[in-house]
Structures are given as C-alpha cells and as structure tokens.
C-alpha cells in the first residue's frame, strides 16, 4: 500500500510569512508524529496525535507552531511568522497505534522548509 | 530528559563488518530502536531491542545492555548501498511512545 506522503516536498518562504505543511499517513494508522530535523542531526519530536487529538505537543518550540488532525487522518503543521531558524526538514511519521512497544514508525519523505 | 550519543562518522570497506555504538541517558524507556536514513530520504526502521541481548535481522544485528546504558548496531557483509546515516532512538515512557533520536552516525562504505 501507499506509504506516508508529505506535501510540498520543498517550501521556500520569506521571514514573517505563514506556512502549512501537510502529511497523509498510512491508511488505518491512528498514531501520527511530527519531527523536525536539522542538517546533520537526528529528528526532534514536535507533536503526537492519537486519532484526532494532540496527545502530546511538548516538543513544539513555541506558540508560532500549531498542528491539527481534524478527521484523524491527514495532519497539517502550521507555522506563523516564520523565522530563519525554522528552516529545517519537517518529517511526519505514522504507526498503527496499537500497544506495541516496538512502535515502528513509518516516515514520510519530509518537507524541506527554507525561510529567507 | 533523554540523551543519546553516537559517533558522528564511521568508514568501512565493502564486505567488512562494522559496529555503530550508542550510549544513552534516561530515567526510563521501553526499548532502543535503530533507523537508517539515506541522503535526502526518510528514516526507515531497522531493528528494536526491548530486552538485553542481541536481535538479528538478516545482515543487521542490534544489541542492548540496560545495565551499561549502551547499545550497538552491527552491520555484516557491508555493501555500498549501506552508506547512509544510522540513528539510535529511545522509545519513551509515555502514551505516545515517541522517539528520542541520537545525532546519527554517518557510515561511508568504500570499495
């Protein structure tokens, strides 16, 4: 079946602008995660959804970042008043959400955000 | 919080065996995972250790020692396509089982 998809693959914006990044998880996966990865570093957790609700948003760096998953499938990460420091690869991952401690997460190809 | 340390870079020859180490600090976790990421690609799951010991999956094996706060990924019969970054990650003690990643080890396989 189809994997996790993310759009756009690349986004270039100007400082101060608003951006939306979209994630389509694997069908049937109830758990959805957003991570941010800077060049040469590991992914850093941003937010986790179980179904429609944000179960843990402790990784969001500040209140300019917000994410939604209104129907329990597609998720949108929203960044207001973008800053140059927001430039990074934004990765989305999904998992079946069962009580499986292995918790294999399936990652999308990411959206490369560049803030000029 | 949690933190994981990995060597930044490892170089090995095609056909050889290489071990990528990971040390961590945490107050508790479910298990240690390993992910592979090729340049420009998405991280993909390789292996998971919930218990101490060795887990083998084809050419890849992963090891965990909770008492030593240490794990490693062992890659055998290296191939050029194994050139990638490898990340260890802890699965957290929380409802979401989110991952905390190390900084990654860049493996270069030479002919």
Coordinates of C-alpha atoms in Angstrom, one line a residue:
Chain A
X1 CA 0.0 0.0 0.0
X2 CA 0.9 3.6 -0.1
X3 CA 3.4 5.0 2.4
X4 CA 3.3 8.3 4.3
X5 CA 3.2 11.2 1.9
X6 CA 4.1 14.9 2.6
X7 CA 3.4 18.0 0.6
X8 CA 5.0 20.1 -0.5
X9 CA 8.4 18.5 -0.8
X10 CA 10.1 21.9 -0.7
X11 CA 8.8 25.2 0.6
X12 CA 10.6 28.5 0.3
X13 CA 9.1 31.4 2.2
X14 CA 10.1 34.8 3.5
X15 CA 10.7 35.7 7.1
X16 CA 7.4 36.6 8.8
X17 CA 5.1 34.6 6.4
X18 CA 2.7 31.8 7.4
X19 CA 3.2 28.2 6.1
X20 CA 1.3 25.0 6.2
X21 CA 2.8 21.6 5.8
X22 CA 0.6 18.6 5.0
X23 CA 1.0 14.9 6.0
X24 CA -1.0 11.9 4.7
X25 CA -0.3 8.9 7.0
X26 CA -0.7 5.3 6.1
X27 CA -4.3 4.3 5.9
X28 CA -5.5 2.9 9.2
X29 CA -2.6 4.3 11.3
X30 CA -4.1 6.1 14.3
X31 CA -0.8 7.5 15.6
X32 CA 0.8 10.4 13.8
X33 CA 4.0 12.2 14.7
X34 CA 5.7 15.4 13.5
X35 CA 9.5 15.7 13.8
X36 CA 12.0 18.4 12.8
X37 CA 15.4 17.5 11.5
X38 CA 18.2 20.0 11.0
X39 CA 21.1 19.1 8.7
X40 CA 23.5 16.6 10.3
X41 CA 21.3 16.0 13.3
X42 CA 18.7 13.4 14.4
X43 CA 14.9 14.1 14.1
X44 CA 13.5 16.0 17.1
X45 CA 10.0 15.3 18.3
X46 CA 7.4 18.1 17.9
X47 CA 3.9 16.7 18.4
X48 CA 2.0 13.4 18.6
X49 CA -1.6 12.7 17.6
X50 CA -3.7 9.7 18.6
X51 CA -6.8 9.9 16.4
X52 CA -7.9 13.5 16.2
X53 CA -6.5 14.8 19.4
X54 CA -3.0 16.2 20.0
X55 CA -2.0 13.8 22.8
X56 CA 1.4 15.4 23.3
X57 CA 2.6 18.7 22.0
X58 CA 5.5 19.1 24.4
X59 CA 8.0 19.3 21.5
X60 CA 6.6 22.4 19.8
X61 CA 9.2 25.1 20.2
X62 CA 6.8 28.0 20.8
X63 CA 3.3 29.2 20.1
X64 CA 4.1 30.0 16.5
X65 CA 3.8 26.3 15.8
X66 CA 0.5 24.5 15.7
X67 CA -0.8 21.3 14.2
X68 CA -4.2 19.8 13.6
X69 CA -5.7 16.4 12.5
X70 CA -9.4 17.1 12.3
X71 CA -10.6 13.8 10.9
X72 CA -8.0 11.5 12.4
X73 CA -6.1 11.1 9.1
X74 CA -4.4 14.0 7.3
X75 CA -2.5 16.4 9.5
X76 CA -1.3 19.9 8.9
X77 CA 1.6 21.6 10.7
X78 CA 1.1 25.3 10.7
X79 CA 3.9 27.8 11.4
X80 CA 3.1 31.5 11.9
X81 CA 5.5 34.4 11.5
X82 CA 8.3 32.2 10.2
X83 CA 11.8 32.9 11.3
X84 CA 15.1 31.9 9.6
X85 CA 15.7 29.4 12.5
X86 CA 12.6 27.5 11.4
X87 CA 14.5 26.3 8.3
X88 CA 14.8 22.5 8.5
X89 CA 13.3 19.3 7.2
X90 CA 9.9 18.6 8.7
X91 CA 9.2 14.9 8.9
X92 CA 5.9 13.2 9.5
X93 CA 5.6 9.6 10.7
X94 CA 2.7 7.3 11.5
X95 CA 2.3 4.0 13.3
X96 CA -0.6 1.6 13.8
X97 CA -1.1 3.0 17.3
X98 CA -1.5 -0.4 19.0
X99 CA 0.0 -1.0 22.3
X100 CA 3.2 -2.3 20.6
X101 CA 6.3 -1.2 22.4
X102 CA 8.3 -1.8 19.3
X103 CA 6.4 1.2 17.9
X104 CA 7.9 1.0 14.4
X105 CA 7.3 4.4 12.9
X106 CA 6.9 4.9 9.2
X107 CA 8.3 8.2 8.0
X108 CA 7.3 10.3 5.0
X109 CA 9.9 11.9 2.7
X110 CA 9.7 15.2 4.5
X111 CA 9.1 18.8 3.6
X112 CA 12.2 20.9 3.3
X113 CA 11.4 24.4 4.6
X114 CA 13.6 27.3 3.8
X115 CA 12.9 30.7 5.4
X116 CA 14.8 33.5 3.6
Chain B
X1 CA 15.1 14.2 29.8
X2 CA 16.8 11.7 27.5
X3 CA 20.0 11.9 25.5
X4 CA 21.8 9.6 23.2
X5 CA 25.4 9.7 22.0
X6 CA 26.8 8.2 18.8
X7 CA 30.0 8.6 16.8
X8 CA 29.5 11.1 14.1
X9 CA 31.2 9.2 11.3
X10 CA 32.4 5.7 10.6
X11 CA 34.2 4.4 7.5
X12 CA 34.4 0.7 6.5
X13 CA 35.3 -1.4 3.4
X14 CA 32.8 -3.3 1.3
X15 CA 32.4 -6.8 2.7
X16 CA 33.6 -5.9 6.1
X17 CA 31.7 -5.8 9.5
X18 CA 31.1 -2.5 11.3
X19 CA 29.7 -1.7 14.7
X20 CA 27.9 1.6 15.5
X21 CA 27.7 2.3 19.2
X22 CA 25.1 4.2 21.1
X23 CA 25.2 5.3 24.7
X24 CA 22.2 6.9 26.4
X25 CA 21.0 8.6 29.5
X26 CA 17.3 8.2 30.5
X27 CA 15.1 7.8 33.5
X28 CA 13.2 5.0 31.8
X29 CA 12.4 3.7 28.4
X30 CA 10.6 0.8 26.6
X31 CA 13.3 0.0 24.1
X32 CA 16.1 1.1 21.8
X33 CA 15.4 1.3 18.0
X34 CA 17.7 1.8 15.0
X35 CA 16.8 3.7 11.9
X36 CA 18.6 4.1 8.6
X37 CA 18.4 7.3 6.5
X38 CA 20.0 7.7 3.1
X39 CA 20.8 11.2 2.0
X40 CA 17.6 13.0 1.0
X41 CA 15.5 10.1 2.2
X42 CA 13.2 9.2 5.0
X43 CA 14.3 7.3 8.1
X44 CA 13.4 3.6 7.9
X45 CA 13.2 1.2 10.7
X46 CA 15.9 -1.4 11.1
X47 CA 15.7 -3.0 14.5
X48 CA 14.3 -2.8 18.0
X49 CA 15.6 -4.2 21.4
X50 CA 13.2 -4.2 24.3
X51 CA 15.3 -6.7 26.3
X52 CA 19.0 -7.0 26.9
X53 CA 20.8 -9.1 24.3
X54 CA 21.2 -9.5 20.6
X55 CA 18.4 -9.2 17.9
X56 CA 19.3 -10.4 14.4
X57 CA 17.6 -9.4 11.2
X58 CA 19.5 -10.6 8.2
X59 CA 22.8 -8.8 7.8
X60 CA 21.9 -6.4 10.6
X61 CA 22.0 -7.2 14.4
X62 CA 21.3 -4.9 17.3
X63 CA 22.4 -5.2 20.9
X64 CA 21.2 -3.7 24.1
X65 CA 22.6 -3.6 27.7
X66 CA 20.4 -1.7 30.0
X67 CA 22.9 -2.1 32.9
X68 CA 25.5 -0.3 30.8
X69 CA 23.1 2.2 29.1
X70 CA 24.6 1.0 25.8
X71 CA 23.6 -0.5 22.6
X72 CA 25.0 -1.1 19.2
X73 CA 24.1 -1.9 15.6
X74 CA 26.2 -4.4 13.8
X75 CA 26.3 -4.5 10.0
X76 CA 27.8 -7.5 8.3
X77 CA 28.9 -8.1 4.7
X78 CA 28.8 -4.4 4.1
X79 CA 27.5 -3.3 0.7
X80 CA 27.9 0.1 -1.0
X81 CA 24.2 0.7 -0.5
X82 CA 24.7 0.6 3.2
X83 CA 26.3 4.0 3.0
X84 CA 23.8 6.1 5.0
X85 CA 23.2 7.7 8.4
X86 CA 22.2 5.5 11.2
X87 CA 20.2 6.7 14.2
X88 CA 19.6 5.1 17.6
X89 CA 16.4 6.1 19.3
X90 CA 14.7 5.5 22.6
X91 CA 11.0 4.8 22.9
X92 CA 9.7 7.0 25.7
X93 CA 7.7 6.0 28.7
X94 CA 4.6 7.9 27.7
X95 CA 1.3 7.3 26.0
X96 CA 2.6 8.2 22.6
X97 CA 5.8 6.1 22.6
X98 CA 7.5 8.9 20.8
X99 CA 11.1 8.5 19.8
X100 CA 14.1 10.5 21.0
X101 CA 16.9 10.2 18.5
X102 CA 20.6 10.4 18.7
X103 CA 22.6 12.7 16.5
X104 CA 23.3 9.9 13.9
X105 CA 26.3 8.2 12.6
X106 CA 27.3 8.6 9.0
X107 CA 28.6 5.4 7.6
X108 CA 30.7 5.5 4.5
X109 CA 31.4 2.2 2.7
X110 CA 34.4 2.2 0.4
X111 CA 35.1 -0.3 -2.3

